[in-house]
Coordinates of C-alpha atoms and ligand atoms in Angstrom, one line a residue:
M219 CA 187.8 356.9 -38.3
V220 CA 184.8 354.7 -38.4
Q221 CA 186.8 352.0 -36.7
T222 CA 187.8 354.2 -33.7
E223 CA 184.2 355.1 -33.3
T224 CA 183.1 351.5 -33.1
K225 CA 185.9 350.8 -30.7
N226 CA 184.9 353.6 -28.5
K227 CA 181.4 352.2 -28.3
A228 CA 182.6 348.8 -27.1
V229 CA 182.9 347.5 -23.6
Q230 CA 185.6 345.1 -22.5
S231 CA 186.4 342.6 -19.8
T232 CA 187.9 343.9 -16.6
R233 CA 190.5 341.1 -17.0
N234 CA 191.4 341.4 -20.7
A235 CA 191.3 344.5 -22.8
S236 CA 191.1 342.5 -26.0
L237 CA 187.8 340.8 -25.0
T238 CA 185.4 343.5 -26.3
A239 CA 181.7 343.4 -27.1
S240 CA 179.1 345.9 -28.1
P241 CA 177.0 347.1 -25.1
S242 CA 174.0 345.2 -26.3
M243 CA 176.0 342.0 -26.7
A244 CA 177.4 342.5 -23.2
V245 CA 173.8 342.7 -21.9
L246 CA 173.0 339.4 -23.7
Q247 CA 176.1 337.6 -22.4
G248 CA 175.9 338.9 -18.8
I249 CA 179.6 338.1 -18.1
A250 CA 182.7 338.2 -20.2
P251 CA 184.1 334.9 -21.7
D252 CA 187.1 335.0 -19.3
G253 CA 184.9 335.4 -16.2
G254 CA 185.6 339.1 -16.0
L255 CA 182.9 341.8 -15.9
Y256 CA 182.1 344.1 -18.9
I257 CA 183.0 347.7 -18.4
L258 CA 183.5 350.9 -20.4
P259 CA 187.3 351.1 -20.9
S260 CA 187.1 354.8 -20.1
F261 CA 184.4 357.3 -19.2
D262 CA 186.4 360.0 -21.1
S263 CA 185.0 358.7 -24.4
I264 CA 181.4 359.2 -23.6
S265 CA 179.6 362.5 -24.1
F266 CA 177.2 363.4 -21.4
D267 CA 176.0 366.8 -20.5
W268 CA 175.1 366.1 -16.8
E269 CA 173.7 369.6 -16.2
K270 CA 170.8 368.8 -18.5
T271 CA 169.6 366.3 -15.9
L272 CA 168.9 369.1 -13.5
S273 CA 165.8 370.1 -15.4
A274 CA 164.7 366.7 -16.7
T275 CA 162.1 364.2 -15.5
T276 CA 163.3 360.9 -14.1
L277 CA 162.3 359.1 -17.3
E278 CA 164.2 361.7 -19.4
I279 CA 167.3 361.2 -17.2
A280 CA 167.0 357.5 -17.7
E281 CA 167.0 357.9 -21.5
M282 CA 170.0 360.3 -21.3
V283 CA 172.1 358.1 -19.1
L284 CA 171.3 354.9 -20.9
N285 CA 172.0 356.4 -24.3
A286 CA 175.4 357.5 -23.0
L287 CA 176.3 354.2 -21.5
L288 CA 174.7 351.8 -24.0
P289 CA 174.9 353.8 -27.2
D290 CA 174.3 351.0 -29.7
Y291 CA 170.6 350.7 -28.9
G292 CA 170.0 354.1 -30.5
K293 CA 168.0 357.0 -29.1
E294 CA 164.7 356.1 -30.7
A295 CA 164.7 352.6 -29.4
M296 CA 165.9 353.6 -26.0
H297 CA 163.0 356.0 -25.7
E298 CA 160.5 353.2 -26.3
L299 CA 162.3 350.8 -24.0
V300 CA 162.4 353.3 -21.1
E301 CA 158.7 354.1 -21.5
K302 CA 157.8 350.4 -21.6
A303 CA 159.9 349.7 -18.5
Y304 CA 158.8 352.5 -16.3
R305 CA 155.7 354.4 -17.4
N306 CA 152.9 353.6 -14.9
K307 CA 154.8 350.7 -13.4
F308 CA 155.9 352.4 -10.2
E309 CA 153.9 354.2 -7.5
T310 CA 155.0 357.4 -9.2
D311 CA 156.6 358.2 -12.5
E312 CA 159.1 360.1 -10.5
L313 CA 160.2 356.5 -9.7
T314 CA 162.5 357.3 -6.8
P315 CA 161.3 360.1 -4.5
L316 CA 163.7 362.0 -2.4
V317 CA 162.1 362.6 1.0
R318 CA 163.1 364.4 4.2
A319 CA 163.1 362.6 7.5
G320 CA 164.1 365.2 10.1
E321 CA 167.3 366.5 8.8
K322 CA 168.0 363.4 6.6
N323 CA 167.7 363.1 2.9
I324 CA 166.2 359.7 2.1
L325 CA 166.2 358.5 -1.5
E326 CA 163.4 356.0 -1.7
L327 CA 164.2 353.4 -4.3
F328 CA 161.5 350.8 -3.3
R329 CA 158.4 352.3 -5.0
G330 CA 158.4 349.7 -7.7
P331 CA 156.3 346.5 -8.3
T332 CA 158.2 344.3 -5.7
S333 CA 159.0 347.0 -3.1
A334 CA 162.8 346.6 -3.4
F335 CA 165.3 348.9 -5.1
K336 CA 166.2 346.1 -7.5
D337 CA 163.0 347.0 -9.4
V338 CA 164.6 350.1 -10.8
A339 CA 167.1 348.0 -12.7
L340 CA 165.1 344.9 -13.2
S341 CA 162.2 346.7 -14.8
M342 CA 164.6 347.9 -17.5
L343 CA 166.8 344.8 -18.0
P344 CA 164.2 342.6 -19.7
Q345 CA 163.6 345.5 -22.2
L346 CA 167.3 345.7 -22.8
V347 CA 167.7 342.0 -23.2
G348 CA 164.7 341.7 -25.5
R349 CA 165.9 344.4 -27.8
A350 CA 169.5 343.2 -27.8
R351 CA 168.2 339.8 -29.0
V352 CA 166.6 341.4 -32.0
M353 CA 169.6 343.7 -32.7
N354 CA 172.1 340.8 -32.6
D355 CA 169.8 338.4 -34.4
Q356 CA 170.0 335.9 -31.6
K357 CA 167.8 332.9 -32.3
E358 CA 168.6 330.8 -29.2
E359 CA 166.5 331.0 -26.0
I360 CA 168.0 333.2 -23.4
V361 CA 168.2 331.5 -20.0
I362 CA 168.5 334.1 -17.2
L363 CA 170.4 332.6 -14.2
T364 CA 170.0 334.4 -11.0
A365 CA 171.4 334.0 -7.5
T366 CA 169.5 336.1 -5.0
S367 CA 169.9 337.2 -1.4
G368 CA 166.1 337.8 -1.5
D369 CA 165.2 340.9 -3.5
T370 CA 166.8 340.3 -6.9
G371 CA 165.0 337.1 -7.4
K372 CA 161.5 338.5 -7.1
A373 CA 162.3 341.6 -9.1
A374 CA 163.9 339.6 -11.9
L375 CA 160.9 337.2 -11.9
E376 CA 158.5 340.1 -12.1
G377 CA 160.6 341.5 -15.0
F378 CA 161.2 338.4 -17.0
H379 CA 158.1 336.2 -16.5
D380 CA 156.5 335.4 -19.9
V381 CA 159.0 337.5 -21.8
E382 CA 159.3 335.8 -25.2
G383 CA 162.5 334.0 -26.0
T384 CA 163.6 333.8 -22.3
K385 CA 163.5 331.4 -19.3
I386 CA 164.4 332.5 -15.9
I387 CA 165.9 330.3 -13.1
V388 CA 166.3 331.8 -9.6
F389 CA 168.4 330.3 -6.8
F390 CA 167.9 331.5 -3.3
P391 CA 169.4 330.4 0.1
E392 CA 166.5 328.3 1.5
N393 CA 167.0 329.6 5.0
G394 CA 168.6 332.9 4.2
V395 CA 165.7 335.1 3.1
S396 CA 162.7 336.7 4.9
A397 CA 159.4 334.9 5.0
I398 CA 157.8 337.6 2.8
Q399 CA 160.7 337.5 0.3
K400 CA 160.3 333.7 0.0
K401 CA 156.6 333.9 -0.4
Q402 CA 157.1 336.6 -3.1
M403 CA 159.3 334.3 -5.1
T404 CA 157.5 330.9 -4.6
T405 CA 154.2 332.3 -5.7
Q406 CA 155.5 333.7 -8.9
E407 CA 153.4 332.9 -12.0
G408 CA 154.6 332.5 -15.5
G409 CA 155.3 329.7 -18.0
N410 CA 159.0 330.4 -18.2
V411 CA 160.0 330.7 -14.5
Y412 CA 161.8 328.3 -12.1
V413 CA 162.4 329.1 -8.5
C414 CA 164.7 326.9 -6.4
G415 CA 166.0 327.0 -2.8
I416 CA 169.5 325.8 -2.1
N417 CA 170.9 324.5 1.1
G418 CA 173.6 327.1 1.5
N419 CA 174.0 330.9 1.8
F420 CA 173.9 333.6 -0.9
D421 CA 177.7 333.3 -1.6
D422 CA 177.1 329.6 -2.3
A423 CA 174.3 330.5 -4.7
Q424 CA 176.4 333.2 -6.4
T425 CA 179.5 331.0 -6.7
G426 CA 177.3 328.2 -8.0
V427 CA 175.9 330.4 -10.7
K428 CA 179.4 331.7 -11.7
E429 CA 180.6 328.0 -11.9
I430 CA 177.7 327.1 -14.2
F431 CA 178.7 330.0 -16.5
A432 CA 182.3 328.8 -16.6
R433 CA 181.4 325.1 -17.1
V434 CA 178.9 325.8 -19.9
R435 CA 181.6 327.9 -21.6
E436 CA 184.5 325.5 -21.1
E437 CA 182.7 322.3 -21.7
G438 CA 180.2 323.5 -24.3
L439 CA 177.3 322.0 -22.2
L440 CA 174.6 323.9 -24.0
E441 CA 175.7 323.0 -27.5
G442 CA 172.8 321.8 -29.6
K443 CA 170.3 322.9 -26.9
N444 CA 169.3 326.1 -28.6
A445 CA 169.9 328.1 -25.4
V446 CA 172.4 330.6 -24.1
L447 CA 172.9 331.8 -20.5
S448 CA 172.7 335.3 -19.3
S449 CA 172.5 337.0 -15.9
A450 CA 170.1 339.3 -14.1
N451 CA 172.7 340.0 -11.3
S452 CA 174.6 343.2 -11.1
I453 CA 177.5 341.5 -12.9
N454 CA 175.3 342.3 -16.0
I455 CA 176.0 345.9 -17.2
G456 CA 172.3 346.1 -18.3
R457 CA 171.5 345.8 -14.6
L458 CA 174.0 348.3 -13.4
C459 CA 173.4 351.2 -15.9
P460 CA 169.8 351.9 -15.0
Q461 CA 170.9 352.4 -11.4
V462 CA 173.0 355.4 -12.4
V463 CA 169.9 357.3 -13.1
Y464 CA 168.7 357.9 -9.5
Y465 CA 171.9 359.5 -8.4
F466 CA 171.4 362.3 -11.0
K467 CA 167.7 362.4 -10.0
A468 CA 168.5 362.8 -6.3
Y469 CA 171.0 365.6 -7.0
A470 CA 168.5 367.5 -9.2
D471 CA 166.0 367.2 -6.4
L472 CA 168.4 368.7 -3.9
V473 CA 169.0 371.6 -6.2
R474 CA 165.3 372.1 -6.8
Q475 CA 164.6 372.0 -3.0
G476 CA 167.3 374.7 -2.5
R477 CA 169.4 372.5 -0.3
I478 CA 172.5 372.9 -2.5
Q479 CA 173.7 375.1 -5.3
K480 CA 174.3 373.6 -8.7
G481 CA 177.9 372.3 -8.7
E482 CA 178.1 371.8 -5.0
A483 CA 179.4 368.3 -4.0
V484 CA 177.2 365.9 -2.0
N485 CA 177.7 362.6 -0.2
F486 CA 175.8 359.4 -0.8
T487 CA 175.5 356.7 1.8
V488 CA 174.7 353.3 0.3
P489 CA 173.7 350.1 2.1
T490 CA 175.9 347.6 0.2
G491 CA 176.0 343.9 -0.6
N492 CA 177.3 343.1 -4.0
F493 CA 178.7 346.6 -4.5
G494 CA 176.4 347.2 -7.5
D495 CA 174.3 350.1 -6.2
I496 CA 177.2 352.1 -4.9
L497 CA 179.3 351.5 -8.0
A498 CA 176.4 352.9 -10.1
G499 CA 177.0 356.1 -8.1
F500 CA 180.6 356.1 -8.9
F501 CA 179.6 355.8 -12.6
A502 CA 177.4 358.9 -12.1
M503 CA 180.4 360.8 -10.7
K504 CA 182.5 359.7 -13.6
M505 CA 179.8 361.2 -15.8
G506 CA 180.1 364.5 -14.1
L507 CA 178.0 364.4 -11.0
P508 CA 179.6 366.4 -8.1
V509 CA 180.2 363.9 -5.4
D510 CA 182.4 364.4 -2.4
K511 CA 182.3 360.9 -0.8
F512 CA 180.5 357.6 -1.2
I513 CA 180.0 356.0 2.2
C514 CA 179.7 352.2 2.0
A515 CA 177.4 350.8 4.7
S516 CA 177.6 347.2 5.7
N517 CA 176.0 344.9 8.3
A518 CA 177.9 342.5 10.5
N519 CA 179.3 341.0 7.3
N520 CA 181.7 343.9 7.2
V521 CA 184.3 342.6 4.7
L522 CA 184.0 345.8 2.7
T523 CA 184.4 348.0 5.8
D524 CA 187.7 346.3 6.5
F525 CA 188.7 346.5 2.8
F526 CA 188.3 350.3 2.6
K527 CA 190.1 350.7 5.9
T528 CA 193.1 348.4 5.2
G529 CA 193.3 347.6 1.4
T530 CA 193.0 343.9 2.1
Y531 CA 189.9 342.1 1.0
D532 CA 189.5 338.9 3.1
K533 CA 186.4 336.7 2.8
N534 CA 187.9 334.1 5.2
R535 CA 185.7 335.0 8.1
P536 CA 182.4 333.8 9.7
F537 CA 179.3 334.4 7.7
H538 CA 176.6 336.2 9.8
Q539 CA 172.9 335.8 9.1
T540 CA 171.4 339.3 9.9
I541 CA 168.1 341.1 9.8
S542 CA 169.3 342.8 6.6
P543 CA 169.7 339.6 4.6
S544 CA 170.1 341.3 1.2
M545 CA 173.5 342.5 2.4
D546 CA 174.6 339.1 3.9
I547 CA 177.4 338.8 1.3
L548 CA 181.1 338.1 1.6
V549 CA 182.1 338.3 -2.0
S550 CA 181.1 341.6 -3.6
S551 CA 181.3 341.0 -7.3
N552 CA 181.2 344.6 -8.5
L553 CA 184.3 345.5 -6.5
E554 CA 186.1 344.1 -9.5
R555 CA 184.9 347.0 -11.6
L556 CA 186.0 349.5 -9.1
L557 CA 189.5 348.0 -9.0
Y558 CA 189.5 348.3 -12.8
L559 CA 188.5 352.0 -12.8
L560 CA 190.7 353.1 -10.0
S561 CA 193.8 351.3 -11.5
D562 CA 193.1 353.1 -14.8
G563 CA 192.3 349.8 -16.5
D564 CA 195.1 347.6 -15.2
T565 CA 193.6 344.3 -16.3
A566 CA 196.7 342.4 -15.1
L567 CA 196.2 343.7 -11.6
V568 CA 192.5 343.0 -11.6
S569 CA 193.1 339.4 -12.9
S570 CA 195.7 338.8 -10.2
C571 CA 193.5 340.1 -7.4
M572 CA 190.6 337.9 -8.6
K573 CA 192.9 334.9 -8.9
D574 CA 194.0 335.4 -5.3
L575 CA 190.4 335.8 -4.2
N576 CA 189.5 332.6 -5.9
E577 CA 192.5 330.6 -4.6
K578 CA 193.2 332.1 -1.2
G579 CA 190.0 334.0 -0.4
K580 CA 191.8 337.3 -0.2
Y581 CA 193.9 339.9 -1.9
T582 CA 195.6 343.1 -1.1
V583 CA 195.6 346.1 -3.4
P584 CA 198.8 348.1 -4.1
K585 CA 199.4 351.3 -2.1
A586 CA 198.6 353.6 -5.1
L587 CA 195.2 352.0 -5.6
F588 CA 194.5 352.1 -1.8
D589 CA 195.2 355.8 -1.8
K590 CA 192.8 356.3 -4.6
M591 CA 190.1 354.4 -2.8
G592 CA 190.5 356.8 0.1
E593 CA 189.9 359.8 -2.1
K594 CA 186.3 359.0 -2.7
F595 CA 185.2 356.2 -0.4
R596 CA 184.5 355.7 3.3
A597 CA 183.0 352.7 5.0
G598 CA 181.3 351.7 8.1
F599 CA 179.1 349.0 9.5
C600 CA 176.2 348.4 11.9
D601 CA 175.3 345.2 13.8
D602 CA 171.7 344.0 14.3
K603 CA 171.4 345.6 17.8
T604 CA 172.4 349.0 16.6
C605 CA 170.3 348.5 13.5
K606 CA 167.1 347.9 15.6
E607 CA 167.9 350.9 17.8
T608 CA 168.2 353.0 14.6
I609 CA 164.9 351.8 13.3
R610 CA 163.2 352.8 16.6
K611 CA 165.0 356.1 17.0
T612 CA 164.3 357.1 13.4
F613 CA 160.6 356.3 13.9
E614 CA 160.3 358.1 17.2
E615 CA 162.4 361.2 16.3
D616 CA 161.8 361.6 12.6
S617 CA 158.5 359.8 12.1
Y618 CA 160.1 357.7 9.4
L619 CA 159.7 353.9 9.2
A620 CA 163.0 352.5 7.8
D621 CA 163.6 348.9 6.8
P622 CA 166.7 347.2 8.3
H623 CA 168.9 347.8 5.2
T624 CA 168.1 351.4 5.1
A625 CA 168.6 351.6 8.9
V626 CA 172.1 350.3 8.5
A627 CA 172.8 353.2 6.1
I628 CA 171.2 355.7 8.4
H629 CA 173.4 354.7 11.3
V630 CA 176.6 354.7 9.2
A631 CA 175.6 358.1 7.7
E632 CA 175.0 359.6 11.2
E633 CA 178.4 358.5 12.3
F634 CA 180.0 360.0 9.2
D635 CA 178.1 363.2 9.5
K636 CA 179.2 363.7 13.1
S637 CA 182.8 363.6 12.1
E638 CA 184.1 364.1 8.5
G639 CA 180.8 364.8 6.8
K640 CA 179.8 367.9 8.7
G641 CA 178.0 370.5 6.5
V642 CA 177.8 368.4 3.4
Q643 CA 174.3 367.2 2.3
N644 CA 174.2 363.4 2.6
V645 CA 171.8 361.3 0.6
I646 CA 170.9 358.0 2.2
L647 CA 169.7 355.4 -0.2
S648 CA 166.7 353.5 1.0
T649 CA 166.5 350.1 -0.6
A650 CA 163.5 348.2 0.7
S651 CA 160.0 348.7 2.0
P652 CA 159.9 348.1 5.8
Y653 CA 156.9 345.7 5.1
K654 CA 159.2 343.2 3.5
F655 CA 160.9 342.8 6.9
S656 CA 158.0 343.4 9.2
A657 CA 159.1 340.9 11.9
A658 CA 162.4 342.7 12.4
V659 CA 160.9 346.1 12.2
L660 CA 158.1 345.3 14.8
E661 CA 160.7 343.9 17.1
A662 CA 162.8 347.0 16.7
L663 CA 159.8 349.1 17.7
G664 CA 159.3 347.0 20.8
M665 CA 156.1 345.5 19.5
E666 CA 154.9 341.9 19.6
V667 CA 155.8 339.8 16.6
P668 CA 152.9 337.6 15.5
A669 CA 153.8 334.2 14.0
D670 CA 151.8 335.2 10.8
E671 CA 153.8 337.7 8.8
F672 CA 150.7 339.2 7.2
E673 CA 149.3 339.9 10.7
G674 CA 152.6 341.6 11.4
M675 CA 152.3 343.8 8.3
K676 CA 148.9 344.9 9.5
L677 CA 150.2 345.8 13.0
L678 CA 152.9 347.8 11.4
E679 CA 150.5 349.6 9.2
E680 CA 148.3 350.6 12.2
K681 CA 151.4 351.8 14.1
S682 CA 152.9 353.9 11.3
G683 CA 150.0 355.0 9.2
V684 CA 151.9 354.1 6.1
K685 CA 150.0 351.8 3.7
V686 CA 151.2 348.3 2.9
P687 CA 152.3 348.3 -0.8
H688 CA 149.7 346.6 -3.0
G689 CA 152.1 343.8 -4.2
L690 CA 152.7 342.7 -0.6
A691 CA 149.2 343.1 0.6
T692 CA 147.8 340.7 -2.1
L693 CA 150.5 338.1 -1.5
Q694 CA 148.7 336.4 1.3
N695 CA 146.1 334.6 -0.8
K696 CA 148.5 333.5 -3.5
P697 CA 149.2 329.7 -3.8
I698 CA 152.8 328.4 -3.5
L699 CA 153.8 327.3 -7.0
H700 CA 157.5 326.5 -6.5
R701 CA 158.8 324.0 -3.9
D702 CA 162.1 322.8 -5.3
V703 CA 165.0 322.7 -2.8
I704 CA 168.4 321.2 -3.8
E705 CA 172.0 320.9 -2.5
K706 CA 174.4 323.5 -3.8
N707 CA 176.3 320.9 -5.9
E708 CA 173.1 320.1 -7.8
M709 CA 172.7 323.5 -9.4
M710 CA 174.3 322.6 -12.7
A711 CA 172.1 319.5 -13.1
Y712 CA 169.0 321.5 -12.2
V713 CA 169.8 324.1 -14.8
L714 CA 170.4 321.5 -17.6
S715 CA 167.1 319.7 -16.8
K716 CA 165.1 323.0 -16.9
I717 CA 166.7 324.0 -20.1
S718 CA 165.6 320.8 -21.7
E719 CA 162.0 321.3 -20.5
K720 CA 159.6 322.7 -23.0
Ligands
PLP938 C1 170.4 344.1 -3.1 C2 170.1 345.0 -1.9 C3 171.1 345.7 -1.3 C4 172.5 345.7 -1.8 O1 172.7 346.2 -3.1 P1 174.0 345.9 -3.9 O2 173.8 346.4 -5.2 O3 174.1 344.4 -3.9 O4 175.1 346.5 -3.1 C5 170.7 346.6 -0.3 N1 169.5 346.6 0.2 C6 168.5 345.8 -0.3 C7 167.1 345.8 0.3 C8 168.8 345.0 -1.4 O5 167.8 344.2 -2.0

């Protein structure tokens, strides 16, 4: 009896059912020992009364969701961790307001300390890691390795700087992030932080990080160094679980606003890169939330659009640098978890797909799985030209200033609503402040783009009447503290040298 209970509380690798860990150990490890991703074997085993979220505050929903998904922390501890992570840390303790722009429902996820939706998860993750370290009596230093397409890096640095017992190393594509994003990261203070550009794109950075995990494991490179690796990317379940919260929150808001009746299904349109955000929505649905469709929105890097249309995932294609850089991704890591869930935990199938992806850069899912994808998912994409038109149109018609990532989702949502989605409330996830991408937004509005990005922010503020977030406004006068730039094959050596530094 006791044994079954412990077993039910464990998570396992997407590639091997016998590789299990407690949720808190999975948070510490970041990735399973076989390179798979930790996942709940089945959502049937968790008890969650989703209707209680309808009358709860966002912080209460966070506690409920995290207790259900990460039960070994315990309710009392989770209460404390949620309070520490979120109370007075965002522009509002509502965390993620649902606003109306014309007829659209926009879920604003960027009201946190670094003005990106990653703050929602990365405010919580350091709390979960810190507590897991104590619970599991881990004495070694935890080294958080992070590959970023721009936003994860800063949000993770903000969350982990000066957290006892941790170091954080962030790799970003030297020429693949916006000027503001780069400045946010390279000005980061803290005695335990390292920020490093690589000559390559985000996929190179992410692949590099995965390789470091694999080599450290296989070659025991950290033995005797009193350090273990973990991840702040959405491969870590501790990063994914906090994102489930705002799906319930948005739904509760729609009920409160009288836009839907309790129980009525809604759609969510999600601007997608690594497939973490949208997967969190799928988790929410598995926990009871009434969802009709998830609409996966991509930019010109439309590998996911093709996957949902054809069942073949093929990363062998040109990489496009776009004005929505956080979605310039050709290998969406979290798709692996969706394959696991939709195949009812077929670890052999997941392993073989991932092997094909690794060796041939592509895989095709069986027909039965493809049909299941079609039950809940739709996908669309939007190139830079259409994205800019959407920013302009949304500003002129709805008086709403959208960032390029959000605009991608707005366009894809509009296309969907015109056809299949008629009559169903569609929640568009808004993932960044427009001020993080002021050059692209100014251009979209037909305005002059000054060479100085802070000048650009000011122009945008005058035009829109929306205030520049504090964290971005104060960036201008901060000194650059990190100047490292390396080749992608130097990442391993970089990590080892930083681990040895005191
Ligand atoms: C990370 C990010 C995304 C994509 O989220 P995934 O979880 O990787 O799908 C979208 N927009 C912005 C602004 C982001 O920072």
